[in-house]
Each structure stands twice: as C-alpha cells, then as structure tokens.
Amino acid sequence: MIDSINPTAKTVGMLIGSIALGFTFHWQLNVLLSLVCLLFLMTSKRAKLSTMVRVLIPIAFISVSYFMTGWLFSSEQALFSLTNETIVAGGRAELINGLNLGTRILAFGMIGISYSLTTDSYDLIVSFIQQAKMPMKVGYAILTAFNLTSLIQTEYEHSKLAIQVRNLPVKGFDTKPLFTMMVRMVRWSERLSLSMEAKGFSEERTMHRQLKIKRRDIAFAAGFPLVILGLGMILAR
Amino acid sequence: MNKKELTLRDYLLMALISVVFGVFYLLAVYAGTALTTVLTPFGLGVLGYEPFYGIWFMAAIITTYLIRKPVVGIVTEMIAALIEVLLGNMFGVIILISAFIQGLGVEVAFAFTGYKKYTYKVTMTSAVTATVLTFIWTGFRNNYLAMDWRIVLAIFVTRLLSSLFFTGYLSKLICDKLDEAGILNSMQTREVHDR
C-alpha cells in the first residue's frame, strides 16, 4: 500500500504525523493508528513476516512497561484531567492513563516499523539526494557504511579475538576493541575517500535511478498527519 | 574555529564510526530490554534503558573531537539515525528528530568554546546539555506529564549519571588515547595537505 510512496514524501508525512500524534492523548486514536500501520505492513511486499515479528516483540514489551508505569504511577495532573473529561470510577482513571501511555508508545513504534520496513534502503538515499537536496557526499558515505556493516561487525569480532588471544579478558562494553576499531575506521575513511575520489566521485555525479514526486506522494505527505490531527480533535471534544 | 567545509573523508568517518557504535547500541538495547523486563511488574520498566542512555551520545563526541569542525555532532547523530533506519530500527522515522536533538545537545558545549577546547569540563558540560535537551524531547514523546514526578525525576537522574559516565568520561578517555596514538596528528596533517 505504501511501498511505492516516494521515500522523501513518506518521511515528511510520517515525521509530521508522529509529531501530530505527540499532541494527542487518546488510546482509541493510538490503537486505530497502530492498526492502520499494521495494514501498511501486511500489504507491503518488502516487509517480511519474520522481520516484523522480530521488531514487534520489543515494541510490545516497551508499551507494556509504559502501561504499567502509567497505571501504577499516574501523575495527579493526568488523573485530574481524565476524571474531568469523563466520569470514571475509582481506579479506572489510572487504568486509562496506563492505556493512554502504553498505546502511545505502540503507535509511535508501529509508525516507525511501517516506515523502516516498507522503504527500500537505496531508494531512500537516492530520494534524499534528488528530492531533499542531501549532498552526494553524505548520501554515499551513508550507503558505504551501510554496505560495510557486516564487515565492520566481523572486524569488531576480530579485534576482540586479538585481545583475547593475549589472554586479556574482553567485557561487554570494553573500550579496548573499541579503541582498535576507532583507529581502523580513521584509516578506512582515508582510504575509501581516496579511492572514491580517484574514481571521479564528485557532487556532479549522475544517477541511473531517478525518483519523482507524484500527486499521490503529496497526498500521503499531507493526508497522513491531517488525518491524525483531525481524529485527535474529534476525540478531544 | 575550523570553518573548512566537511569533506568526503569526514562524512565517511562519521558514518563508519556510527556503524561501529551500532554494535554497542545493540548491546545496550539487549541490556535495556532485559532490565525493562525485570522492572515492568513493579511499574518501573520506563527506567530500563536509562542506565545506557549516554552510549547514544558517544559517537557524536568522538567524531567532534576527531574532526574538530562545526555541526559534526549533529551530522553524526543524523547519519547514525539514518543507518539505523536502513537497518530496520523499530522507532523508524521519529529517531531522526531524536538524533538531531542528541547531536545538538552534544554540540552546544563545544560551540560555546568555538570548537577550541576539548577538556573533561567541556565533555561533561556536553553530557549535561545532551541530557537536558533529550529529556525535554522524550518528555514530550513519552508524555512524562502523565507519570508520577518521582518516576520522572528518577529518569532524569539515571540518564544524567549515564551521560556523565559514557559521554563525559568514557568518550573523552577513548579520544585522549587516540590522540596519544597519533591519530589526531595524522588527521590534521592530512587536512593541511588537502588545503
């Protein structure tokens, strides 16, 4: 459903939509929005079910933890505004406060997942370069680092092993392999930039892939936040 | 202040260091999730990620120290966020705003010194400003107004302590070691050759 939306338009729509969501405090809207985002994911050809499940589990955990905090540690201000808005019996205001908080995090997470998993990595950077005027240097630096991710992880493991073979222990947040990696990254950045520039890399570089903004992209960028704001205002009455 | 434009090498360094810290971010996420799980039944799950919060500012401090040009902290955090999005981060698009605020928080202290001082005093100030700005942002995003003030205070204090340790102390320690190893000198020599 949203796979084919221009990545820059999708970014603008979902970014403003997320900010609009920040100004609303209704669990009904959060749940509805989460369901809409689930629909985006289910109809996407890019989002794999296994990846979706892997990302949804931590979000569910975090939203449950916010629900518990909102339920057990409600602020007096929140309870006061809830009892003013609706007639709620003792104890139910805390529950609704928890529900508001928990579903808020869930909705933010669902917008985030439906954005990340339905957007092609290469198209996102290409679109930022072409539509959002991102400098070519930034776009290609990101793509380079992204494509080197697995190699960097392997290098990090090698750095840890190199320390361990000297019979030195390496803990979870140890700075020794991190220091080695920092030195390597400085060297890599020098070599990579030299080789890219030697092959004629510059801001004048042309791109085979050309992306354009169509009417439906603009409709999504404007419509997504407007729907959230509209529903928020209706529920606030 | 070095007002020279950021080069391809600078952007590559920022992106590569962001990926290296991605490994640490992942470790922090695992540790934070485990702590959140333990604390959730007591209603304290919101504190789960706070002890590791300072780790998210480390990349910006290190690149600012190494490159020594304005806006490096903000750009590093934005690049790191974009790489996280490409890798399928669960909070997707909204982390672009979080990244900008984190970078701005780190950058402010260095900007006040005209990017000339890189002492513990500056990195510690940077940790404080990053904590304050991110606290305001997460307060809006996670609606701290709906929570008991003691929980909100606990969030702030834990985040501040984490930032002071990881951002103010540990990042500076790594940077000083890099300086001792001659990395900073070699980078500045290359910069002079590029002019």
mmCIF file of C-alpha atoms in Angstrom, chain A residues 22-225:
data_model
loop_
_atom_site.group_PDB
_atom_site.id
_atom_site.type_symbol
_atom_site.label_atom_id
_atom_site.label_comp_id
_atom_site.label_asym_id
_atom_site.label_seq_id
_atom_site.Cartn_x
_atom_site.Cartn_y
_atom_site.Cartn_z
ATOM 1 C CA GLY A 22 2.586 13.646 20.213
ATOM 2 C CA PHE A 23 -0.097 16.295 20.784
ATOM 3 C CA THR A 24 -2.954 13.795 21.143
ATOM 4 C CA PHE A 25 -3.673 11.772 24.275
ATOM 5 C CA HIS A 26 -6.322 9.197 23.323
ATOM 6 C CA TRP A 27 -5.781 5.453 23.426
ATOM 7 C CA GLN A 28 -8.523 4.960 20.798
ATOM 8 C CA LEU A 29 -6.553 7.004 18.253
ATOM 9 C CA ASN A 30 -3.321 5.189 19.161
ATOM 10 C CA VAL A 31 -4.946 1.777 18.650
ATOM 11 C CA LEU A 32 -6.563 2.854 15.366
ATOM 12 C CA LEU A 33 -3.258 4.219 14.094
ATOM 13 C CA SER A 34 -1.433 1.028 15.123
ATOM 14 C CA LEU A 35 -3.987 -1.000 13.144
ATOM 15 C CA VAL A 36 -3.578 1.245 10.083
ATOM 16 C CA CYS A 37 0.204 0.791 10.290
ATOM 17 C CA LEU A 38 -0.291 -2.970 10.643
ATOM 18 C CA LEU A 39 -2.346 -2.804 7.429
ATOM 19 C CA PHE A 40 0.546 -0.936 5.750
ATOM 20 C CA LEU A 41 2.862 -3.750 6.824
ATOM 21 C CA MET A 42 0.571 -6.629 5.845
ATOM 22 C CA THR A 43 0.053 -5.189 2.352
ATOM 23 C CA SER A 44 3.768 -4.486 1.846
ATOM 24 C CA LYS A 45 5.858 -6.672 -0.446
ATOM 25 C CA ARG A 46 9.056 -5.554 1.282
ATOM 26 C CA ALA A 47 8.154 -6.308 4.911
ATOM 27 C CA LYS A 48 8.932 -9.931 5.765
ATOM 28 C CA LEU A 49 6.803 -11.615 8.422
ATOM 29 C CA SER A 50 9.847 -12.883 10.361
ATOM 30 C CA THR A 51 11.382 -9.372 10.493
ATOM 31 C CA MET A 52 8.041 -7.907 11.535
ATOM 32 C CA VAL A 53 7.693 -10.344 14.428
ATOM 33 C CA ARG A 54 11.337 -9.768 15.493
ATOM 34 C CA VAL A 55 10.765 -5.997 15.676
ATOM 35 C CA LEU A 56 7.230 -6.115 17.088
ATOM 36 C CA ILE A 57 8.205 -8.132 20.196
ATOM 37 C CA PRO A 58 10.442 -5.415 21.771
ATOM 38 C CA ILE A 59 7.821 -2.767 20.946
ATOM 39 C CA ALA A 60 5.159 -4.832 22.702
ATOM 40 C CA PHE A 61 7.496 -5.146 25.728
ATOM 41 C CA ILE A 62 8.137 -1.408 25.886
ATOM 42 C CA SER A 63 4.476 -0.490 25.503
ATOM 43 C CA VAL A 64 3.516 -2.945 28.296
ATOM 44 C CA SER A 65 6.166 -1.387 30.544
ATOM 45 C CA TYR A 66 4.782 2.126 29.856
ATOM 46 C CA PHE A 67 1.266 0.828 30.504
ATOM 47 C CA MET A 68 2.389 -0.493 33.911
ATOM 48 C CA THR A 69 4.108 2.799 34.801
ATOM 49 C CA GLY A 70 1.073 4.843 33.721
ATOM 50 C CA TRP A 71 -1.205 2.526 35.684
ATOM 51 C CA LEU A 72 0.819 2.232 38.892
ATOM 52 C CA PHE A 73 2.464 5.679 38.915
ATOM 53 C CA SER A 74 -0.066 8.121 37.434
ATOM 54 C CA SER A 75 0.511 11.807 37.934
ATOM 55 C CA GLU A 76 -2.159 13.753 39.806
ATOM 56 C CA GLN A 77 -2.493 16.098 36.817
ATOM 57 C CA ALA A 78 -3.247 13.206 34.429
ATOM 58 C CA LEU A 79 -5.829 11.711 36.802
ATOM 59 C CA PHE A 80 -7.436 15.113 37.298
ATOM 60 C CA SER A 81 -7.799 15.731 33.552
ATOM 61 C CA LEU A 82 -9.118 12.186 32.985
ATOM 62 C CA THR A 83 -11.780 12.496 35.690
ATOM 63 C CA ASN A 84 -12.768 15.890 34.279
ATOM 64 C CA GLU A 85 -13.122 14.578 30.718
ATOM 65 C CA THR A 86 -15.179 11.508 31.554
ATOM 66 C CA ILE A 87 -16.930 10.121 34.571
ATOM 67 C CA VAL A 88 -14.661 7.334 35.713
ATOM 68 C CA ALA A 89 -14.993 5.152 38.737
ATOM 69 C CA GLY A 90 -12.178 4.890 41.308
ATOM 70 C CA GLY A 91 -9.129 3.069 39.949
ATOM 71 C CA ARG A 92 -10.316 3.239 36.343
ATOM 72 C CA ALA A 93 -8.661 6.595 35.716
ATOM 73 C CA GLU A 94 -5.258 5.036 36.480
ATOM 74 C CA LEU A 95 -6.026 2.185 34.080
ATOM 75 C CA ILE A 96 -6.969 4.600 31.282
ATOM 76 C CA ASN A 97 -3.848 6.655 31.988
ATOM 77 C CA GLY A 98 -1.770 3.467 31.612
ATOM 78 C CA LEU A 99 -3.653 2.584 28.441
ATOM 79 C CA ASN A 100 -3.019 6.061 27.006
ATOM 80 C CA LEU A 101 0.712 5.796 27.701
ATOM 81 C CA GLY A 102 1.180 2.181 26.575
ATOM 82 C CA THR A 103 -0.737 2.581 23.311
ATOM 83 C CA ARG A 104 1.058 5.886 22.613
ATOM 84 C CA ILE A 105 4.417 4.077 22.561
ATOM 85 C CA LEU A 106 2.860 1.269 20.495
ATOM 86 C CA ALA A 107 1.569 3.788 17.917
ATOM 87 C CA PHE A 108 4.972 5.518 17.656
ATOM 88 C CA GLY A 109 6.601 2.125 17.225
ATOM 89 C CA MET A 110 4.098 0.992 14.594
ATOM 90 C CA ILE A 111 4.609 4.189 12.548
ATOM 91 C CA GLY A 112 8.353 3.584 12.843
ATOM 92 C CA ILE A 113 8.196 -0.056 11.746
ATOM 93 C CA SER A 114 5.839 0.640 8.857
ATOM 94 C CA TYR A 115 8.274 3.316 7.670
ATOM 95 C CA SER A 116 11.505 1.304 8.084
ATOM 96 C CA LEU A 117 10.244 -1.989 6.691
ATOM 97 C CA THR A 118 8.347 -0.642 3.670
ATOM 98 C CA THR A 119 11.146 1.631 2.419
ATOM 99 C CA ASP A 120 13.954 0.454 0.160
ATOM 100 C CA SER A 121 17.356 1.497 1.585
ATOM 101 C CA TYR A 122 18.881 2.558 -1.724
ATOM 102 C CA ASP A 123 15.730 4.404 -2.849
ATOM 103 C CA LEU A 124 15.617 6.294 0.464
ATOM 104 C CA ILE A 125 19.112 7.727 -0.014
ATOM 105 C CA VAL A 126 18.553 8.360 -3.749
ATOM 106 C CA SER A 127 15.322 10.186 -2.938
ATOM 107 C CA PHE A 128 17.001 12.267 -0.208
ATOM 108 C CA ILE A 129 19.720 13.252 -2.703
ATOM 109 C CA GLN A 130 17.249 14.074 -5.503
ATOM 110 C CA GLN A 131 14.253 15.499 -3.643
ATOM 111 C CA ALA A 132 15.622 16.678 -0.268
ATOM 112 C CA LYS A 133 18.896 18.067 -1.741
ATOM 113 C CA MET A 134 21.097 15.928 0.510
ATOM 114 C CA PRO A 135 24.754 16.382 -0.592
ATOM 115 C CA MET A 136 26.056 13.474 -2.668
ATOM 116 C CA LYS A 137 28.964 13.064 -0.209
ATOM 117 C CA VAL A 138 26.595 12.436 2.708
ATOM 118 C CA GLY A 139 24.368 10.041 0.763
ATOM 119 C CA TYR A 140 27.239 7.909 -0.489
ATOM 120 C CA ALA A 141 29.017 7.946 2.889
ATOM 121 C CA ILE A 142 25.829 6.511 4.436
ATOM 122 C CA LEU A 143 25.443 3.895 1.693
ATOM 123 C CA THR A 144 29.123 2.918 2.007
ATOM 124 C CA ALA A 145 28.914 2.469 5.769
ATOM 125 C CA PHE A 146 25.571 0.646 5.468
ATOM 126 C CA ASN A 147 27.016 -1.798 2.932
ATOM 127 C CA LEU A 148 30.098 -2.335 5.123
ATOM 128 C CA THR A 149 28.028 -3.107 8.240
ATOM 129 C CA SER A 150 28.653 -6.865 8.258
ATOM 130 C CA LEU A 151 32.363 -6.353 7.503
ATOM 131 C CA ILE A 152 32.649 -3.857 10.377
ATOM 132 C CA GLN A 153 30.946 -6.324 12.717
ATOM 133 C CA THR A 154 33.419 -9.046 11.628
ATOM 134 C CA GLU A 155 36.326 -6.614 12.188
ATOM 135 C CA TYR A 156 34.988 -5.870 15.670
ATOM 136 C CA GLU A 157 34.894 -9.607 16.452
ATOM 137 C CA HIS A 158 38.491 -9.915 15.162
ATOM 138 C CA SER A 159 39.557 -7.010 17.396
ATOM 139 C CA LYS A 160 38.048 -8.792 20.397
ATOM 140 C CA LEU A 161 39.737 -12.076 19.448
ATOM 141 C CA ALA A 162 43.090 -10.321 19.002
ATOM 142 C CA ILE A 163 42.846 -9.138 22.612
ATOM 143 C CA GLN A 164 41.595 -12.485 23.921
ATOM 144 C CA VAL A 165 44.498 -14.442 22.361
ATOM 145 C CA ARG A 166 46.796 -12.361 24.563
ATOM 146 C CA ASN A 167 44.865 -13.802 27.494
ATOM 147 C CA LEU A 168 43.231 -10.442 28.234
ATOM 148 C CA PRO A 169 39.519 -10.546 29.141
ATOM 149 C CA VAL A 170 37.027 -8.595 26.992
ATOM 150 C CA LYS A 171 33.801 -7.453 28.697
ATOM 151 C CA GLY A 172 30.526 -6.338 27.063
ATOM 152 C CA PHE A 173 31.267 -2.581 26.989
ATOM 153 C CA ASP A 174 35.070 -2.904 26.863
ATOM 154 C CA THR A 175 36.931 0.086 25.403
ATOM 155 C CA LYS A 176 39.974 -1.911 24.181
ATOM 156 C CA PRO A 177 38.395 -3.356 20.992
ATOM 157 C CA LEU A 178 36.507 -0.078 20.544
ATOM 158 C CA PHE A 179 39.799 1.831 20.529
ATOM 159 C CA THR A 180 41.221 -0.558 17.889
ATOM 160 C CA MET A 181 38.066 -0.059 15.806
ATOM 161 C CA MET A 182 38.303 3.736 16.027
ATOM 162 C CA VAL A 183 41.876 3.627 14.660
ATOM 163 C CA ARG A 184 40.746 1.289 11.866
ATOM 164 C CA MET A 185 37.791 3.490 10.942
ATOM 165 C CA VAL A 186 40.036 6.558 10.648
ATOM 166 C CA ARG A 187 42.282 4.571 8.266
ATOM 167 C CA TRP A 188 39.303 3.155 6.324
ATOM 168 C CA SER A 189 37.743 6.598 5.880
ATOM 169 C CA GLU A 190 41.022 7.919 4.450
ATOM 170 C CA ARG A 191 41.462 5.010 2.047
ATOM 171 C CA LEU A 192 37.814 4.931 0.972
ATOM 172 C CA SER A 193 37.676 8.668 0.277
ATOM 173 C CA LEU A 194 40.933 8.491 -1.677
ATOM 174 C CA SER A 195 39.716 5.589 -3.797
ATOM 175 C CA MET A 196 36.269 7.173 -4.374
ATOM 176 C CA GLU A 197 37.779 10.491 -5.423
ATOM 177 C CA ALA A 198 40.364 8.709 -7.594
ATOM 178 C CA LYS A 199 37.448 7.164 -9.496
ATOM 179 C CA GLY A 200 35.949 10.609 -10.124
ATOM 180 C CA PHE A 201 33.404 10.839 -7.304
ATOM 181 C CA SER A 202 32.012 14.382 -7.029
ATOM 182 C CA GLU A 203 28.777 16.315 -6.469
ATOM 183 C CA GLU A 204 28.249 16.312 -10.262
ATOM 184 C CA ARG A 205 27.841 12.547 -10.297
ATOM 185 C CA THR A 206 24.751 11.429 -12.236
ATOM 186 C CA MET A 207 22.413 8.667 -11.077
ATOM 187 C CA HIS A 208 20.793 5.901 -13.083
ATOM 188 C CA ARG A 209 17.863 5.664 -10.677
ATOM 189 C CA GLN A 210 15.559 8.679 -10.973
ATOM 190 C CA LEU A 211 12.728 9.201 -8.482
ATOM 191 C CA LYS A 212 9.965 11.746 -8.801
ATOM 192 C CA ILE A 213 7.218 13.150 -6.565
ATOM 193 C CA LYS A 214 3.733 12.340 -7.826
ATOM 194 C CA ARG A 215 0.312 13.586 -6.690
ATOM 195 C CA ARG A 216 -0.321 10.552 -4.503
ATOM 196 C CA ASP A 217 3.006 11.182 -2.713
ATOM 197 C CA ILE A 218 1.933 14.729 -1.860
ATOM 198 C CA ALA A 219 -1.495 13.431 -0.826
ATOM 199 C CA PHE A 220 0.180 10.969 1.577
ATOM 200 C CA ALA A 221 2.634 13.550 2.982
ATOM 201 C CA ALA A 222 -0.210 15.966 3.735
ATOM 202 C CA GLY A 223 -3.020 13.478 4.397
ATOM 203 C CA PHE A 224 -1.341 11.236 6.991
ATOM 204 C CA PRO A 225 -0.684 13.991 9.565
#
